[in-house]
XYZ file of C-alpha atoms in Angstrom:
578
model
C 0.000 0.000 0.000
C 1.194 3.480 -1.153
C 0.789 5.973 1.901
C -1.428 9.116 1.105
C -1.328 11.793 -0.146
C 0.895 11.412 -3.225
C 2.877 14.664 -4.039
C 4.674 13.020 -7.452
C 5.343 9.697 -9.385
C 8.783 8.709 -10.332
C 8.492 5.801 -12.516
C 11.427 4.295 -14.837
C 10.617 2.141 -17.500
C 12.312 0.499 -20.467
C 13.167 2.212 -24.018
C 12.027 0.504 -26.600
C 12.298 2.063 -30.956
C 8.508 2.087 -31.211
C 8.469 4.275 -28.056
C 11.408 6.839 -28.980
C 9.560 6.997 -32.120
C 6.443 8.005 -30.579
C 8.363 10.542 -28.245
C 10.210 12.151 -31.016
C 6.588 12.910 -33.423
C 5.364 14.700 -30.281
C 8.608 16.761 -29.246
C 7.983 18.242 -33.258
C 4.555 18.698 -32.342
C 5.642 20.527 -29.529
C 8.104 22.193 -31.371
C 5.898 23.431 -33.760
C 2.920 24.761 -31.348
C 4.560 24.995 -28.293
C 3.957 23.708 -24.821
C 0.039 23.413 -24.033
C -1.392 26.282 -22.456
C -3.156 24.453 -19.439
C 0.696 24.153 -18.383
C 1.451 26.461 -15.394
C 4.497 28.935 -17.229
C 6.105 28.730 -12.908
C 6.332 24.778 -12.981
C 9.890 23.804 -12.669
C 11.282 22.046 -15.467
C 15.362 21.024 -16.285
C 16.729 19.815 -19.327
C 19.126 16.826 -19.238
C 22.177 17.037 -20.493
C 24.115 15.229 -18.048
C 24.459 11.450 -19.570
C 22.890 8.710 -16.795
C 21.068 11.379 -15.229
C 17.808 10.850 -15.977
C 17.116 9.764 -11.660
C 18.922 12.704 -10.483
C 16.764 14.863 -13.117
C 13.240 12.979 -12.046
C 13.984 13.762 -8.121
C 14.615 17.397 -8.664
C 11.032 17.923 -10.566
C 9.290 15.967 -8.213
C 10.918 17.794 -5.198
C 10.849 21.110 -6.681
C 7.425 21.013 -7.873
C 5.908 19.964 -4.646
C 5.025 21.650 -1.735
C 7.001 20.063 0.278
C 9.130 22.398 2.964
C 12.667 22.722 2.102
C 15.355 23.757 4.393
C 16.258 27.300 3.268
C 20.113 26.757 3.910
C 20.267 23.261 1.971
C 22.122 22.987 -1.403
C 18.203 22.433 -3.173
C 17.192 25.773 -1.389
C 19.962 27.188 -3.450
C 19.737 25.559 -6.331
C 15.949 26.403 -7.093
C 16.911 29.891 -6.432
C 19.559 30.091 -8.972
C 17.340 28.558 -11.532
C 14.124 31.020 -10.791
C 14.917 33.399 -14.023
C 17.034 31.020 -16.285
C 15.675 28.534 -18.881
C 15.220 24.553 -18.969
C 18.643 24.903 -21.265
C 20.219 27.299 -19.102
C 19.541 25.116 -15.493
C 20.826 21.824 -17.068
C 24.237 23.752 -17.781
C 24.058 25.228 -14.470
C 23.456 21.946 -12.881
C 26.669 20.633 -14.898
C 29.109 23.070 -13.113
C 27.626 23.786 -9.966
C 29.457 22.487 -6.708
C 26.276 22.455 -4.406
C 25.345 18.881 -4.901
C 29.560 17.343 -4.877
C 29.495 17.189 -1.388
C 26.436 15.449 -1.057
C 27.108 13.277 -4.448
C 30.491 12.355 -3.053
C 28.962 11.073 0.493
C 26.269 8.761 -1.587
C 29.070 7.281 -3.796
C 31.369 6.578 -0.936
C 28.555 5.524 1.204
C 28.567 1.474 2.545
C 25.124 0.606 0.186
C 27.088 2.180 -2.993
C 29.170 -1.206 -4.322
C 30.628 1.213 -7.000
C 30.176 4.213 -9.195
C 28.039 4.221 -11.924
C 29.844 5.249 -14.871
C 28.634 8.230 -17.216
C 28.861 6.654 -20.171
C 27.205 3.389 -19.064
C 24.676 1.812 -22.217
C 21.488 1.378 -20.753
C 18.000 1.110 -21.919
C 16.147 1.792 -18.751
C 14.908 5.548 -18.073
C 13.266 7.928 -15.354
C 10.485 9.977 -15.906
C 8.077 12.045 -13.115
C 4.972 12.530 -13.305
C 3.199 15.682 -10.786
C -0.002 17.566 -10.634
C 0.291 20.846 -11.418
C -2.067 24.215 -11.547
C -4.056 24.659 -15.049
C -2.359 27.557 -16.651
C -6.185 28.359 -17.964
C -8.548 27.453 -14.981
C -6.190 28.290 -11.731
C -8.919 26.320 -9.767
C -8.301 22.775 -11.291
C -5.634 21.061 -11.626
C -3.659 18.731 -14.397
C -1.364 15.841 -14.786
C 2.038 16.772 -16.492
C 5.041 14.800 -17.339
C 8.266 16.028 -16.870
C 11.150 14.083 -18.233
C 14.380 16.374 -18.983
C 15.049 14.377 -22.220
C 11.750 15.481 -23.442
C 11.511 19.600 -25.759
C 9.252 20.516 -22.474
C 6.198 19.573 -20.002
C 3.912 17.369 -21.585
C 0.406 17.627 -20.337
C -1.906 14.699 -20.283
C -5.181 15.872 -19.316
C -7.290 16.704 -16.106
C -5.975 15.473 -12.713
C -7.888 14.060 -9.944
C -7.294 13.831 -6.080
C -5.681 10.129 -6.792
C -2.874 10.905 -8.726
C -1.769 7.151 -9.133
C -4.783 5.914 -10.737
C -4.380 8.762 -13.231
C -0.711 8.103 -14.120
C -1.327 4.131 -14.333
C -4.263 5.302 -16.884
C -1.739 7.050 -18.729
C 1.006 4.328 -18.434
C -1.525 1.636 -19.951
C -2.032 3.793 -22.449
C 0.930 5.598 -23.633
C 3.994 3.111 -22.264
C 2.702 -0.407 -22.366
C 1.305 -0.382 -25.718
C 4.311 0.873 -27.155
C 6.598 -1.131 -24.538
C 8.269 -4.958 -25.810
C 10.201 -5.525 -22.712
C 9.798 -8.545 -20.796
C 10.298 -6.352 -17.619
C 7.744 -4.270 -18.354
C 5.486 -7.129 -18.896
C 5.878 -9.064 -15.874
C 5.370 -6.083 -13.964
C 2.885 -4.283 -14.999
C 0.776 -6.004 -17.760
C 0.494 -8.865 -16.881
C -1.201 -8.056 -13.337
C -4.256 -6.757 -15.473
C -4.678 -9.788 -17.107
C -6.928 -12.317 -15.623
C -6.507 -14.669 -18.598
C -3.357 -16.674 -17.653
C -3.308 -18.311 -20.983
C -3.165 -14.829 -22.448
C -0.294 -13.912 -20.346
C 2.127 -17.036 -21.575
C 0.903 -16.099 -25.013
C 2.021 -12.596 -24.645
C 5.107 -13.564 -22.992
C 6.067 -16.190 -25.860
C 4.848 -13.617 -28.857
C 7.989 -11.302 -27.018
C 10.463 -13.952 -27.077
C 9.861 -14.440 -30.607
C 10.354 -11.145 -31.005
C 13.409 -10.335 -29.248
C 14.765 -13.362 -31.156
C 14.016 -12.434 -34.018
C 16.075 -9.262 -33.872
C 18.921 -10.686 -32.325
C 18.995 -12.851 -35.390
C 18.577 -9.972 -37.811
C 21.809 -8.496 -36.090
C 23.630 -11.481 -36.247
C 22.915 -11.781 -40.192
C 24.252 -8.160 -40.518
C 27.219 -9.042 -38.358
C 28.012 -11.801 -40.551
C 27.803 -9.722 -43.555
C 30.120 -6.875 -42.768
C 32.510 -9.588 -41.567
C 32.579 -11.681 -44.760
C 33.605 -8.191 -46.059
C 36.234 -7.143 -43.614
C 37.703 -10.372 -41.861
C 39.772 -8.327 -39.249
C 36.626 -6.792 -37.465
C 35.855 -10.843 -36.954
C 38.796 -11.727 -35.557
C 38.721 -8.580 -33.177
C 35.083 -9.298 -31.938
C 36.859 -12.894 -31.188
C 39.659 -11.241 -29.425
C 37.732 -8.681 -27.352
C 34.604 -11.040 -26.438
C 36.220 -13.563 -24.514
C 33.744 -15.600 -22.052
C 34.761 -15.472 -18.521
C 34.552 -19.308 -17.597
C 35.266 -21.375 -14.225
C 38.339 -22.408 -16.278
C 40.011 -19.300 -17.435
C 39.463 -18.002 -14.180
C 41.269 -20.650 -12.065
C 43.192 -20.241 -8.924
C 46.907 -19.912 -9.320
C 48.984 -22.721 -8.884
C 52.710 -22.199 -8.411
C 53.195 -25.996 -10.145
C 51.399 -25.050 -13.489
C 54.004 -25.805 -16.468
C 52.702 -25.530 -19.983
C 49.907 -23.002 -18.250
C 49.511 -19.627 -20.683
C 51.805 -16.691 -19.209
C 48.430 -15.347 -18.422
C 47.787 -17.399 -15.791
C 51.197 -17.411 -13.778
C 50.601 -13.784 -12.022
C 52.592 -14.667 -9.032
C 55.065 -16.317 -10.346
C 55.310 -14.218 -13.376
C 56.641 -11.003 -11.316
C 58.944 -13.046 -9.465
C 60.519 -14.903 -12.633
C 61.169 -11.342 -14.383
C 63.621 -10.085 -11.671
C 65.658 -13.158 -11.991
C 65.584 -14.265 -15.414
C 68.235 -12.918 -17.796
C 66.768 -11.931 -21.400
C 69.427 -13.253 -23.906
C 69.766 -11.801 -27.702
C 66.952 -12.034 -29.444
C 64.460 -13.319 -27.243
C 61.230 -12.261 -25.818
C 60.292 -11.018 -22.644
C 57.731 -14.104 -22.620
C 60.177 -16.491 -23.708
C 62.376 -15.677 -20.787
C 59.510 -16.335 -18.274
C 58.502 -19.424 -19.879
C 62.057 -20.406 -20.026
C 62.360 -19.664 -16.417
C 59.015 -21.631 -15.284
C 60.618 -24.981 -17.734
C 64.114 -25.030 -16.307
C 62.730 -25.655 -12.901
C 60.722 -28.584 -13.359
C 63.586 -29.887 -16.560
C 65.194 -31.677 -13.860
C 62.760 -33.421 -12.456
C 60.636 -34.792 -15.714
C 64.103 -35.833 -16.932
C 64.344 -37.881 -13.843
C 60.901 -38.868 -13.089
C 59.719 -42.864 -13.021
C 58.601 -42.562 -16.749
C 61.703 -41.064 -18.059
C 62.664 -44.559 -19.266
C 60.213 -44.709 -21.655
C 61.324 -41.817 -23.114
C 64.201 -42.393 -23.618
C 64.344 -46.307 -25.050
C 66.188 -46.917 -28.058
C 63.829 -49.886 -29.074
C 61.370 -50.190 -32.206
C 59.068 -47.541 -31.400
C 56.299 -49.269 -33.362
C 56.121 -51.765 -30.258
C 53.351 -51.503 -28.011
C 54.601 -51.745 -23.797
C 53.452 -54.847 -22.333
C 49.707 -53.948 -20.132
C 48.185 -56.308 -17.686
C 44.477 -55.543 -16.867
C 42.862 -57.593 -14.515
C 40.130 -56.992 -12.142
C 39.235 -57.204 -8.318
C 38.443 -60.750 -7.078
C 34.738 -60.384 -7.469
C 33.948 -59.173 -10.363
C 30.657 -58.416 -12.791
C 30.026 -59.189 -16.523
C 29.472 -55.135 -17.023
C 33.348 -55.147 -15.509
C 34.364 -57.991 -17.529
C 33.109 -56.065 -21.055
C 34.983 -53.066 -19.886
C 38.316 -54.509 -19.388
C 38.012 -56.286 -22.837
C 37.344 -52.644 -24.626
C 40.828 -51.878 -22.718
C 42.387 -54.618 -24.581
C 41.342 -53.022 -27.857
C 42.205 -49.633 -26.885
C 45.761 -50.115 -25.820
C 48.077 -52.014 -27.876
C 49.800 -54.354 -26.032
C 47.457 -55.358 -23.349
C 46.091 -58.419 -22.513
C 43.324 -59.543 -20.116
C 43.615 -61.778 -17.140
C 40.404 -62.761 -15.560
C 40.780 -63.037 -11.233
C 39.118 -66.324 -9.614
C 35.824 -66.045 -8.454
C 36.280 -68.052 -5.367
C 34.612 -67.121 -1.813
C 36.086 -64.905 0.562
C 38.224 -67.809 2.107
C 40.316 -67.731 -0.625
C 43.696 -66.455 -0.400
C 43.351 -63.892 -3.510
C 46.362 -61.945 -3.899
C 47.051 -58.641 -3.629
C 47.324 -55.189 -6.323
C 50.902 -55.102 -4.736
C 51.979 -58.764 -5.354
C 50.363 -58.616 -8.682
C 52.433 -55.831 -9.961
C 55.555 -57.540 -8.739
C 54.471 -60.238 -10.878
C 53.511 -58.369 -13.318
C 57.250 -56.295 -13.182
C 59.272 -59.166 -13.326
C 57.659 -60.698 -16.543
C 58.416 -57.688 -18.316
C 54.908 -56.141 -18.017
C 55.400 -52.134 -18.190
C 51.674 -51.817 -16.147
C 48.965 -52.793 -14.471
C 45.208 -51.673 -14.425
C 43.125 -53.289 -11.959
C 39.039 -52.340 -12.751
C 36.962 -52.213 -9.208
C 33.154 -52.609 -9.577
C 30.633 -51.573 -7.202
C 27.117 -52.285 -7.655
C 27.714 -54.392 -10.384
C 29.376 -51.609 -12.435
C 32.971 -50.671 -13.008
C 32.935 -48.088 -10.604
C 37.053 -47.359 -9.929
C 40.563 -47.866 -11.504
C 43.922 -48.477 -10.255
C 47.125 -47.432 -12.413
C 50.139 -49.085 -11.766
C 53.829 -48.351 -13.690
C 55.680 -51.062 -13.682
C 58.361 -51.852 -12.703
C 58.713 -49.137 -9.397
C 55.807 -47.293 -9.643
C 53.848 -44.483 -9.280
C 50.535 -45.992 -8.457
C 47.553 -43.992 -9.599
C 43.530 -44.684 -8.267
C 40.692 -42.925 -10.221
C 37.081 -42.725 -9.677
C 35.514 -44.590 -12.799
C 31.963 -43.037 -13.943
C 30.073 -42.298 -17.149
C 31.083 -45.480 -19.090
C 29.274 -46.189 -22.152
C 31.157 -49.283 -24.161
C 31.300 -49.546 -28.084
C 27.858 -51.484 -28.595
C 26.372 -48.742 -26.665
C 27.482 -45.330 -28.868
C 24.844 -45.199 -31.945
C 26.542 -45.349 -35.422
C 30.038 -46.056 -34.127
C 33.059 -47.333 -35.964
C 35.180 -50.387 -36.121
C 38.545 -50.599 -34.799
C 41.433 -51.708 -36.342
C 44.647 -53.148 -35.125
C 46.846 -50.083 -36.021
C 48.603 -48.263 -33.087
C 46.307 -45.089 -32.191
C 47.643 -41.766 -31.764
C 47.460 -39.874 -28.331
C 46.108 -36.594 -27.610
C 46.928 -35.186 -24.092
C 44.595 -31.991 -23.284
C 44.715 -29.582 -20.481
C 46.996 -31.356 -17.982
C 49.260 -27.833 -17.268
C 50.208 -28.495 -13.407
C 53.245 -31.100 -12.280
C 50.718 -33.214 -11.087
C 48.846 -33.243 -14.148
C 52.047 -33.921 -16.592
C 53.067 -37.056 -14.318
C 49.004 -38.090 -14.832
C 49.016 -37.508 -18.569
C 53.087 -39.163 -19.005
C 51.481 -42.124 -16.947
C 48.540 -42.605 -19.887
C 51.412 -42.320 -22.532
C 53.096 -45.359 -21.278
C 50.488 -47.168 -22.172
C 50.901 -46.529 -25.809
C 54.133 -47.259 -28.538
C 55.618 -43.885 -29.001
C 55.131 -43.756 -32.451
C 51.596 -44.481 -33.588
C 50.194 -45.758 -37.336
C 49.017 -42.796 -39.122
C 47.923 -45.123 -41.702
C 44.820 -46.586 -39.344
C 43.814 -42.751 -38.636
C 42.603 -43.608 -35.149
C 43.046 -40.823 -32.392
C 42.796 -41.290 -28.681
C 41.915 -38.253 -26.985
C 42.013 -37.731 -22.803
C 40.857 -34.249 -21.903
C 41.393 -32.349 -18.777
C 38.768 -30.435 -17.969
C 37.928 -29.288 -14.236
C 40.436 -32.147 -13.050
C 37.427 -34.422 -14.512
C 39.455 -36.870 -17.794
C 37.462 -37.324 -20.534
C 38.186 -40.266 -22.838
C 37.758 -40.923 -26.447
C 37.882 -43.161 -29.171
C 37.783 -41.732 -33.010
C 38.238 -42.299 -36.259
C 38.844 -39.419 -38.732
C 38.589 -38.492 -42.274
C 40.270 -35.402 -44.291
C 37.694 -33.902 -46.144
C 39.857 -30.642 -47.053
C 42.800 -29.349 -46.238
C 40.895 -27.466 -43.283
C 38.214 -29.578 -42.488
C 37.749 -33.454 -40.995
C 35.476 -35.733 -39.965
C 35.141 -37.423 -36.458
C 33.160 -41.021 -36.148
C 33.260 -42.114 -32.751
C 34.584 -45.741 -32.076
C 34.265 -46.207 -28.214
C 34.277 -46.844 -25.568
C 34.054 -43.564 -23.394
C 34.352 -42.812 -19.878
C 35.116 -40.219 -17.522
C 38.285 -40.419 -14.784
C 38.765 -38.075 -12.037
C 41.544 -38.646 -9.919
C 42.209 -39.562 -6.353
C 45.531 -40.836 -5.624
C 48.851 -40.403 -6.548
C 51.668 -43.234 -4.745
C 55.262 -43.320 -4.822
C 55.615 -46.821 -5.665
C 53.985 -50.070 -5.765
C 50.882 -50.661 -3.739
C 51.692 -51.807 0.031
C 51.790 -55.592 0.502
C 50.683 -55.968 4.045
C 51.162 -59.400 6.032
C 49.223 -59.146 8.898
C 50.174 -62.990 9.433
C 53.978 -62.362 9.749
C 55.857 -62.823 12.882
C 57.076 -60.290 15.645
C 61.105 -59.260 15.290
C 62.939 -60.429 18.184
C 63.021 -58.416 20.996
C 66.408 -57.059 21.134
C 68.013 -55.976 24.779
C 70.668 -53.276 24.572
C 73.860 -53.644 26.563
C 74.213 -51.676 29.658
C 77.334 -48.986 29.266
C 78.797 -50.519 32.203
C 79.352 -53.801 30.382
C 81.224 -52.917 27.490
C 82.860 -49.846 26.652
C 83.852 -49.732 23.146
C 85.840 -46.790 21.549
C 84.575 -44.027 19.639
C 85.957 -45.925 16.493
C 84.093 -48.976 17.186
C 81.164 -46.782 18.155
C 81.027 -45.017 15.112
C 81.470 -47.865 12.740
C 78.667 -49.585 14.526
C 76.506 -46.048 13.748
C 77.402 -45.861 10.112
C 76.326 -49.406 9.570
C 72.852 -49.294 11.318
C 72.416 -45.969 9.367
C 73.177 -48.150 5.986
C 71.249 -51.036 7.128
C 68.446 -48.807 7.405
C 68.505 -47.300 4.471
C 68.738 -50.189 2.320
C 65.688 -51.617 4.203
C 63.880 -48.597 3.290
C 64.715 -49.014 -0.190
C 63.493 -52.598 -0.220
C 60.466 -51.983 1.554
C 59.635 -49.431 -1.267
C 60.561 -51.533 -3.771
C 58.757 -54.377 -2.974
C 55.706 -52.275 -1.403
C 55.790 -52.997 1.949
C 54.919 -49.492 2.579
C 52.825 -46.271 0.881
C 54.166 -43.485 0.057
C 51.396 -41.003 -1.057
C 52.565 -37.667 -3.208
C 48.955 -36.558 -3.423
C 45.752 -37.633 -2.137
C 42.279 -36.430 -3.105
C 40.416 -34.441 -0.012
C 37.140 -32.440 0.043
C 38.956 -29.868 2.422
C 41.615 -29.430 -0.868
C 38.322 -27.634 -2.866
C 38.627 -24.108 -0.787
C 36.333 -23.063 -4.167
C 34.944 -23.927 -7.662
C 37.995 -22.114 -9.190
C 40.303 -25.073 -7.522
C 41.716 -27.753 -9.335
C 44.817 -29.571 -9.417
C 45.641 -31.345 -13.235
């Protein structure tokens, strides 16, 4: 409920063409005979020429055409009486260079509810206008309704007014704005409260759509045709329209590697100061230099380096071993057999069924197994729910030992119109893995394939990164020009996301094994050795130690985890860790 009595209406509303069009045949009406005689010639009335103004402008009429008090000392007071003898043109300039409303502007701009300041030149279609009753310049005893909207040549008057001034302005918004008016805004908040007919109201609403549709298309056709014409303004509306995504707006890691200079800000200022810029180069080749020299080391060292660096037939696929856990499903089953035809080398090994009783062994004792028959890894599938639910990496022979989450699979017989596979060697595509972690994820999947694939078979294998979630694919392509190809997916497809990362093989645990000796130590009293003998004996236990340690990870006796998956890791959506 609107308290009484009313003294204005400020009301903004959307611009639409039919509307300005409207506006502008009566401001050459007005033009031509003048402002309407049952105006009052005192009502206060401002031009705007102040861009984004149009609320500031609708306050001032409504205030200074009220009869409100004002405070004589106050910068309004002031204002109205250095605007009693000028023009409309003449107060909008004065308004533009007076000082009495900075203090006041600068306390509402700086205030706690002000998030930021409105820019000047902001583009927007949204508008004030105030509406007030004024005196009849004719008959001083009644009174009319007159618009006052600074954009406007002068007051507009729309008729007689009454002594309920907001049923006579929502009379004239009905039927001077909403007629005219194709804003969905607009609609829902005024319109469509006078109609009863809900039917009506969808139909309206869905005759706008079309609408606004319709001319976004028309300015998309135009687009396209001054671009066919001129391809640079293309390839700068590609360039200057870039979407702001959860991706390109990630937190910054200080382990990215192949990451776009862009998105090193931290590390970027520190790597300037210290690089050296040699002849010829780039300031960005320095920093990228920089950020590859620290991690050379390390990828030149790391478990898969081998691989790398083998001077074998590169045609030849590495030995893979995929087996499953102990109880397993036929949905689990089918999915290890599409692993045999994805990777080249692998073969299938199906795990006994037996009960629990049976002495089954272990991911770590298979891989030791696996190692010593000149396997290069192992992928165990886990089902739960009688789906493939979970997948455990292994590189053979030392390790690391990668887990992921298993979800979204779909085999071969499952994707509609798919392709046949043939027995060439695929090629590998590797997308979006930019952090350390990522790279030793991504090096781990390219173990699993001969380094140099059979172009001839034109089968690709794709596994994208996206939001630490790995996508895999299957395709086979075509060339239809020298710029275009063809994809026809051959399967299957599934979706990774990673939760483990171990130094090593799995742990072999035997909980059955007997208890070490209980060893005594010598009282001091009994023996007292020299410092020679005492620090042999020190050296040796430190030796002894280490080489246990060294076993222990060899053969698996014990986990060592580089990175585990935690919910408390996601601080935020912008997060991730590939």
């Amino acid at each position: 409920m609107v308290t009484k009595p009313v003294k204005a209406v400020l009301m903004i509303f959307p611009i639409s063409p039919q509307m300005e069009q409207s506006r502008r045949v009566d401001d050459e009406k007005m033009r031509k005979d003048g402002v309407s005689p049952n105006v009052d010639k005192y009502i206060f009335f401002i031009e705007q020429k102040i861009g984004n103004a149009c609320g500031t402008i609708g306050l001032l009429h409504a205030l200074l055409n009220s009869d409100v008090t004002i405070n004589p000392l106050s910068s309004l007071a002031q204002f109205q009486e250095k605007c009693m003898d000028l023009s409309p043109s003449d107060r909008a300039d004065l308004l533009a260079k007076t000082t009495l409303f900075a203090q006041a502007h600068s306390a509402a701009a700086t205030s706690t509810e002000s998030s930021s300041t409105v820019p000047t030149n902001l583009d927007t279609d949204l508008h004030f206008t105030c509406f007030v009753p004024s005196i009849d310049g004719v008959n001083r005893n009644a009174k009319r309704l007159v618009e006052l909207d600074g954009r406007r040549v002068g007051p507009v008057d729309h008729g007689a007014a009454t002594d309920d001034i907001l049923k006579d302005v929502s009379t004239i918004v009905k039927e001077k704005y909403l007629k005219l008016s194709t804003s969905m805004q607009f609609f829902t908040m005024t319109r469509n409260k006078q109609m009863a007919n809900r039917e009506k109201r969808i139909e309206l609403v869905e005759r706008v759509k079309r609408q606004k549709a319709a001319e976004k298309f028309k300015e998309r056709l135009a687009r396209k045709r001054k671009e066919v014409k001129d391809p640079e303004m293309k390839k700068k509306r590609i360039e200057e329209n870039v979407p702001i995504t959860i991706d390109n707006m990630r937190e910054h890691d200080p382990t990215m590697l192949t990451a776009p200079t862009d998105m090193h800000p931290n590390h970027r200022a520190s790597s300037s100061k210290t690089a050296v810029k040699s002849e010829g180069a780039t300031e960005t080749d320095v920093k990228q230099e920089t950020i590859d020299s620290e991690n050379m080391h390390d990828i030149a060292n790391d478990p898969f380096a081998a691989y790398f660096h083998q001077t074998g037939d590169p045609t030849l696929p590495p030995k893979v071993l995929i087996t499953t856990s102990p109880r397993f499903t036929t949905a689990t089953r089918e999915f290890c057999e599409e692993l045999v035809g994805v990777f080249p080398g692998a073969k299938y090994v199906q795990r006994s069924k037996r009960g629990s009783n049976h002495k089954c062994p272990s991911i770590g004792k298979l891989a030791t197994w696996a190692g010593e028959r000149g396997y290069g890894a192992l992928v165990v599938v886990n089902d739960d729910q009688k789906e493939p639910n979970a997948i455990t990496m292994v590189h053979l022979p030392e390790g690391p030992t990668a887990c992921f989450k298993l979800t979204s699979v779909q085999l071969t017989k499952r994707i509609f119109g798919h392709a046949r596979a043939s027995p060439h060697n695929p090629e590998l595509i590797l997308n979006g893995f930019v952090t350390r972690l990522g790279h030793a994820v991504g090096r781990m999947f390219q173990t699993l394939f001969p380094p140099m694939p059979e172009f001839e078979g034109r089968q690709v294998v794709t596994l994208h990164n996206q939001r630490d979630f790995l996508f895999f694919r299957r395709h086979r392509y075509v060339f239809h020009s020298t710029e275009k190809a063809g994809l026809q997916e051959i399967g299957p497809r599934f979706t990774l996301k990673l939760r483990s990362m171990r130094q090593g093989l799995p742990a072999v645990n035997k909980l059955g094994a007997p208890m070490r000796e209980l060893e005594i130590a010598k009282d001091e009293d009994d023996e007292d050795p020299s410092a020679e003998t005492r620090a042999a004996e020190a050296l040796a236990q430190e030796q002894e130690q280490e080489q246990s340690l060294k076993k222990a990870k060899k053969d698996g006796k014990r986990d060592e985890f580089a990175w585990v998956w935690k919910p408390e890791l996601e601080v935020n959506k912008r997060t991730f860790f590939l």
